[in-house]
GROMACS .gro file of C-alpha atoms in nm:
model
  283
    1UNK     CA    1  11.082   9.422   1.617
    2UNK     CA    2  10.773   9.472   1.407
    3UNK     CA    3  10.755   9.176   1.170
    4UNK     CA    4  10.516   9.171   0.877
    5UNK     CA    5  10.418   8.967   0.574
    6UNK     CA    6  10.332   9.177   0.273
    7UNK     CA    7  10.200   9.120  -0.078
    8UNK     CA    8   9.908   8.958  -0.255
    9UNK     CA    9   9.718   8.681  -0.071
   10UNK     CA   10   9.917   8.361  -0.085
   11UNK     CA   11  10.223   8.543  -0.222
   12UNK     CA   12  10.331   8.731   0.092
   13UNK     CA   13  10.697   8.804   0.162
   14UNK     CA   14  10.856   8.857   0.505
   15UNK     CA   15  10.933   9.211   0.609
   16UNK     CA   16  11.028   9.435   0.897
   17UNK     CA   17  10.898   9.781   0.984
   18UNK     CA   18  11.200   9.983   1.095
   19UNK     CA   19  11.233  10.251   1.363
   20UNK     CA   20  11.130  10.519   1.112
   21UNK     CA   21  10.818  10.326   1.015
   22UNK     CA   22  10.953  10.217   0.676
   23UNK     CA   23  10.893   9.870   0.537
   24UNK     CA   24  11.204   9.664   0.465
   25UNK     CA   25  11.231   9.330   0.286
   26UNK     CA   26  11.346   9.034   0.497
   27UNK     CA   27  11.326   8.772   0.222
   28UNK     CA   28  11.705   8.770   0.183
   29UNK     CA   29  11.737   8.669   0.549
   30UNK     CA   30  11.447   8.428   0.608
   31UNK     CA   31  11.209   8.259   0.363
   32UNK     CA   32  10.899   8.356   0.561
   33UNK     CA   33  10.771   8.437   0.911
   34UNK     CA   34  10.651   8.104   1.040
   35UNK     CA   35  10.701   7.867   1.333
   36UNK     CA   36  11.069   7.820   1.245
   37UNK     CA   37  11.158   8.183   1.324
   38UNK     CA   38  10.948   8.248   1.637
   39UNK     CA   39  11.184   8.118   1.905
   40UNK     CA   40  11.379   8.369   2.115
   41UNK     CA   41  11.705   8.242   1.963
   42UNK     CA   42  11.605   8.307   1.602
   43UNK     CA   43  11.431   8.635   1.679
   44UNK     CA   44  11.745   8.759   1.855
   45UNK     CA   45  11.948   8.664   1.547
   46UNK     CA   46  11.716   8.865   1.323
   47UNK     CA   47  11.722   9.158   1.566
   48UNK     CA   48  12.103   9.176   1.542
   49UNK     CA   49  12.085   9.253   1.170
   50UNK     CA   50  12.153   9.616   1.080
   51UNK     CA   51  11.809   9.700   0.943
   52UNK     CA   52  11.959   9.976   0.728
   53UNK     CA   53  12.118   9.705   0.513
   54UNK     CA   54  11.777   9.557   0.430
   55UNK     CA   55  11.614   9.668   0.102
   56UNK     CA   56  11.341   9.930   0.136
   57UNK     CA   57  10.999   9.843  -0.007
   58UNK     CA   58  10.909  10.159  -0.198
   59UNK     CA   59  10.544  10.073  -0.266
   60UNK     CA   60  10.260  10.050  -0.015
   61UNK     CA   61  10.166   9.682  -0.041
   62UNK     CA   62   9.889   9.493   0.127
   63UNK     CA   63   9.977   9.337   0.464
   64UNK     CA   64   9.879   8.978   0.525
   65UNK     CA   65   9.851   8.778   0.846
   66UNK     CA   66  10.195   8.835   1.006
   67UNK     CA   67  10.256   8.463   1.073
   68UNK     CA   68  10.234   8.189   0.812
   69UNK     CA   69  10.108   7.839   0.888
   70UNK     CA   70   9.907   7.911   1.201
   71UNK     CA   71   9.797   7.580   1.350
   72UNK     CA   72   9.545   7.690   1.612
   73UNK     CA   73   9.341   8.010   1.649
   74UNK     CA   74   9.206   8.009   2.005
   75UNK     CA   75   8.965   8.257   2.160
   76UNK     CA   76   8.901   8.355   2.520
   77UNK     CA   77   8.550   8.483   2.592
   78UNK     CA   78   8.417   8.729   2.849
   79UNK     CA   79   8.763   8.825   2.971
   80UNK     CA   80   8.680   9.188   3.051
   81UNK     CA   81   8.440   9.239   3.341
   82UNK     CA   82   8.283   9.550   3.187
   83UNK     CA   83   8.218   9.363   2.861
   84UNK     CA   84   8.052   9.076   3.049
   85UNK     CA   85   7.833   9.331   3.229
   86UNK     CA   86   7.719   9.500   2.908
   87UNK     CA   87   7.578   9.174   2.772
   88UNK     CA   88   7.444   9.058   3.112
   89UNK     CA   89   7.684   8.765   3.141
   90UNK     CA   90   7.830   8.641   3.470
   91UNK     CA   91   8.198   8.692   3.546
   92UNK     CA   92   8.363   8.360   3.453
   93UNK     CA   93   8.538   8.165   3.726
   94UNK     CA   94   8.772   8.011   3.468
   95UNK     CA   95   8.868   8.126   3.118
   96UNK     CA   96   8.604   8.052   2.855
   97UNK     CA   97   8.772   7.889   2.554
   98UNK     CA   98   8.655   7.853   2.196
   99UNK     CA   99   8.818   7.795   1.858
  100UNK     CA  100   8.817   8.018   1.554
  101UNK     CA  101   8.859   7.832   1.225
  102UNK     CA  102   9.197   7.880   1.057
  103UNK     CA  103   9.007   7.949   0.734
  104UNK     CA  104   8.873   8.274   0.883
  105UNK     CA  105   9.220   8.433   0.898
  106UNK     CA  106   9.271   8.744   0.688
  107UNK     CA  107   9.499   9.043   0.659
  108UNK     CA  108   9.446   9.346   0.884
  109UNK     CA  109   9.294   9.563   0.611
  110UNK     CA  110   9.120   9.296   0.406
  111UNK     CA  111   8.742   9.337   0.383
  112UNK     CA  112   8.500   9.162   0.618
  113UNK     CA  113   8.235   8.969   0.428
  114UNK     CA  114   7.901   8.916   0.596
  115UNK     CA  115   7.820   8.543   0.590
  116UNK     CA  116   7.513   8.411   0.415
  117UNK     CA  117   7.211   8.456   0.642
  118UNK     CA  118   7.388   8.692   0.880
  119UNK     CA  119   7.182   8.945   1.074
  120UNK     CA  120   7.400   9.005   1.379
  121UNK     CA  121   7.767   9.032   1.276
  122UNK     CA  122   7.964   9.218   1.543
  123UNK     CA  123   8.313   9.356   1.609
  124UNK     CA  124   8.564   9.287   1.889
  125UNK     CA  125   8.909   9.447   1.916
  126UNK     CA  126   9.139   9.204   2.097
  127UNK     CA  127   9.500   9.150   2.195
  128UNK     CA  128   9.647   8.856   2.007
  129UNK     CA  129   9.920   8.642   2.165
  130UNK     CA  130  10.150   8.452   1.928
  131UNK     CA  131  10.320   8.143   2.070
  132UNK     CA  132  10.694   8.118   2.004
  133UNK     CA  133  10.796   7.790   2.169
  134UNK     CA  134  10.603   7.475   2.254
  135UNK     CA  135  10.396   7.509   2.572
  136UNK     CA  136  10.249   7.214   2.758
  137UNK     CA  137  10.135   7.244   3.121
  138UNK     CA  138  10.344   7.558   3.172
  139UNK     CA  139  10.326   7.759   3.494
  140UNK     CA  140  10.202   8.118   3.506
  141UNK     CA  141  10.554   8.223   3.606
  142UNK     CA  142  10.701   8.070   3.289
  143UNK     CA  143  10.410   8.130   3.051
  144UNK     CA  144  10.532   8.451   2.887
  145UNK     CA  145  10.865   8.287   2.803
  146UNK     CA  146  10.669   8.084   2.548
  147UNK     CA  147  10.529   8.395   2.376
  148UNK     CA  148  10.695   8.526   2.058
  149UNK     CA  149  10.498   8.849   2.050
  150UNK     CA  150  10.168   9.029   2.024
  151UNK     CA  151   9.934   9.162   1.757
  152UNK     CA  152   9.593   9.317   1.698
  153UNK     CA  153   9.300   9.082   1.628
  154UNK     CA  154   8.943   9.167   1.528
  155UNK     CA  155   8.742   8.876   1.667
  156UNK     CA  156   8.451   8.925   1.428
  157UNK     CA  157   8.146   8.736   1.556
  158UNK     CA  158   7.800   8.653   1.423
  159UNK     CA  159   7.590   8.668   1.740
  160UNK     CA  160   7.286   8.478   1.609
  161UNK     CA  161   7.512   8.194   1.497
  162UNK     CA  162   7.700   8.215   1.828
  163UNK     CA  163   7.416   8.235   2.081
  164UNK     CA  164   7.095   8.125   1.907
  165UNK     CA  165   7.201   7.806   1.729
  166UNK     CA  166   7.307   7.574   2.009
  167UNK     CA  167   7.558   7.585   2.290
  168UNK     CA  168   7.882   7.605   2.089
  169UNK     CA  169   8.024   7.947   2.007
  170UNK     CA  170   8.252   7.827   1.728
  171UNK     CA  171   7.995   7.850   1.447
  172UNK     CA  172   7.961   8.225   1.509
  173UNK     CA  173   8.335   8.285   1.527
  174UNK     CA  174   8.490   8.109   1.229
  175UNK     CA  175   8.315   8.241   0.919
  176UNK     CA  176   8.538   8.345   0.630
  177UNK     CA  177   8.713   8.683   0.691
  178UNK     CA  178   8.622   8.676   1.063
  179UNK     CA  179   8.986   8.677   1.177
  180UNK     CA  180   9.178   8.989   1.069
  181UNK     CA  181   9.525   8.974   1.229
  182UNK     CA  182   9.803   9.233   1.220
  183UNK     CA  183   9.929   9.461   1.078
  184UNK     CA  184  10.245   9.325   1.237
  185UNK     CA  185  10.380   9.093   1.502
  186UNK     CA  186  10.553   9.294   1.774
  187UNK     CA  187  10.811   9.080   1.950
  188UNK     CA  188  10.774   9.026   2.324
  189UNK     CA  189  11.081   9.232   2.414
  190UNK     CA  190  10.923   9.544   2.261
  191UNK     CA  191  10.614   9.531   2.487
  192UNK     CA  192  10.707   9.668   2.829
  193UNK     CA  193  10.382   9.572   3.005
  194UNK     CA  194  10.131   9.364   2.814
  195UNK     CA  195   9.878   9.426   3.094
  196UNK     CA  196   9.875   9.802   3.030
  197UNK     CA  197   9.793   9.858   2.664
  198UNK     CA  198   9.521  10.096   2.543
  199UNK     CA  199   9.287   9.964   2.278
  200UNK     CA  200   9.009  10.112   2.065
  201UNK     CA  201   8.764  10.048   1.782
  202UNK     CA  202   8.573  10.294   1.564
  203UNK     CA  203   8.273  10.225   1.342
  204UNK     CA  204   8.228  10.472   1.056
  205UNK     CA  205   8.451  10.717   1.244
  206UNK     CA  206   8.260  10.692   1.574
  207UNK     CA  207   8.434  10.546   1.877
  208UNK     CA  208   8.265  10.226   1.990
  209UNK     CA  209   8.524  10.051   2.206
  210UNK     CA  210   8.775  10.201   2.447
  211UNK     CA  211   8.966   9.978   2.685
  212UNK     CA  212   9.294   9.874   2.838
  213UNK     CA  213   9.440   9.528   2.889
  214UNK     CA  214   9.468   9.607   3.261
  215UNK     CA  215   9.094   9.528   3.279
  216UNK     CA  216   9.138   9.164   3.183
  217UNK     CA  217   8.989   8.917   3.428
  218UNK     CA  218   9.260   8.664   3.340
  219UNK     CA  219   9.604   8.796   3.247
  220UNK     CA  220   9.801   8.685   2.941
  221UNK     CA  221  10.024   8.470   3.162
  222UNK     CA  222   9.722   8.307   3.324
  223UNK     CA  223   9.561   8.242   2.985
  224UNK     CA  224   9.869   8.083   2.827
  225UNK     CA  225   9.921   7.864   3.133
  226UNK     CA  226   9.553   7.766   3.147
  227UNK     CA  227   9.517   7.682   2.778
  228UNK     CA  228   9.838   7.476   2.786
  229UNK     CA  229   9.669   7.241   3.036
  230UNK     CA  230   9.413   7.133   2.777
  231UNK     CA  231   9.609   7.144   2.450
  232UNK     CA  232   9.973   7.170   2.357
  233UNK     CA  233  10.047   7.516   2.221
  234UNK     CA  234  10.280   7.512   1.924
  235UNK     CA  235  10.487   7.792   1.768
  236UNK     CA  236  10.263   8.012   1.554
  237UNK     CA  237   9.942   7.939   1.744
  238UNK     CA  238   9.742   8.253   1.822
  239UNK     CA  239   9.526   8.320   2.127
  240UNK     CA  240   9.293   8.621   2.120
  241UNK     CA  241   9.234   8.729   2.476
  242UNK     CA  242   8.892   8.895   2.499
  243UNK     CA  243   8.741   9.233   2.421
  244UNK     CA  244   8.656   9.547   2.621
  245UNK     CA  245   8.303   9.694   2.628
  246UNK     CA  246   8.138   9.861   2.332
  247UNK     CA  247   8.044   9.571   2.105
  248UNK     CA  248   7.731   9.606   1.896
  249UNK     CA  249   7.554   9.324   2.079
  250UNK     CA  250   7.580   9.515   2.409
  251UNK     CA  251   7.452   9.849   2.287
  252UNK     CA  252   7.100   9.986   2.332
  253UNK     CA  253   6.970   9.963   2.068
  254UNK     CA  254   7.191   9.686   1.939
  255UNK     CA  255   7.397   9.772   1.632
  256UNK     CA  256   7.538   9.516   1.393
  257UNK     CA  257   7.756   9.545   1.086
  258UNK     CA  258   7.604   9.610   0.747
  259UNK     CA  259   7.730   9.650   0.393
  260UNK     CA  260   7.937   9.966   0.353
  261UNK     CA  261   8.039  10.003   0.718
  262UNK     CA  262   8.405  10.072   0.791
  263UNK     CA  263   8.602   9.972   1.100
  264UNK     CA  264   8.924  10.119   1.239
  265UNK     CA  265   9.080   9.949   1.541
  266UNK     CA  266   9.413   9.926   1.714
  267UNK     CA  267   9.617   9.862   2.026
  268UNK     CA  268   9.886  10.086   2.168
  269UNK     CA  269  10.221   9.997   2.013
  270UNK     CA  270  10.077   9.713   1.804
  271UNK     CA  271   9.941   9.903   1.506
  272UNK     CA  272   9.602   9.958   1.349
  273UNK     CA  273   9.359   9.776   1.124
  274UNK     CA  274   9.095   9.912   0.884
  275UNK     CA  275   8.821   9.705   0.722
  276UNK     CA  276   8.527   9.763   0.490
  277UNK     CA  277   8.219   9.543   0.531
  278UNK     CA  278   8.092   9.364   0.221
  279UNK     CA  279   7.767   9.177   0.165
  280UNK     CA  280   7.764   8.806   0.091
  281UNK     CA  281   7.786   8.774  -0.289
  282UNK     CA  282   7.470   8.673  -0.468
  283UNK     CA  283   7.481   8.354  -0.673
   0.00000   0.00000   0.00000
């Protein structure tokens, strides 16, 4: 299934994108898409519904973050060897973990706002993993059983804040609007091989990033297992799993986002995002 939340910010309703690509209202079935509906049992119950009986949404509403009430937004850095090479970073021996602030979450097509003082805001198309059931010290063999589904994430990053202001990455990762997620949550059963998904990002119509999840240093199963050793993963938590080469920080000359830029990014089978870049508002 492709599950969505649509409507004005803070007023989103649950929906489903059917096999013909039409948006249908799920609010008569579930109150929202949150931790309570992400288990395999509940998702199977929703999947058994004849989608043709669900009301069609005739308009073209805004899509919000496809999961409500996300508790943790976790990032994995340098997880593609060719991306590490482009920024002259060593291949990590263990997954590099950081946190993105929950307050940075935004809809897939909401604008990106450059933070105050930003000079090096960058883009990163990434596979997002949404946890469906509680995971604590899970094995790699069992890790994917705890995943509800997958989504597109733009791990927007301010490189000066990230690399030039101390050793912690978090301050460059969690600025407002730095976490576009969606357009939808694709349930695990719909993704045949999560380690073979094409991904791309375009800046102003020019291709910047081209990659495939097969190039990950650490697989999704390895990441979920690893992270669950250090923190309990709860339903609705999101892990973004690293980016392929082509980020602005790794280009020669370097290229960072500026007011008026537009981004288009997506992952095979998981949909597409589009964002306009806005300047920080003047007082």
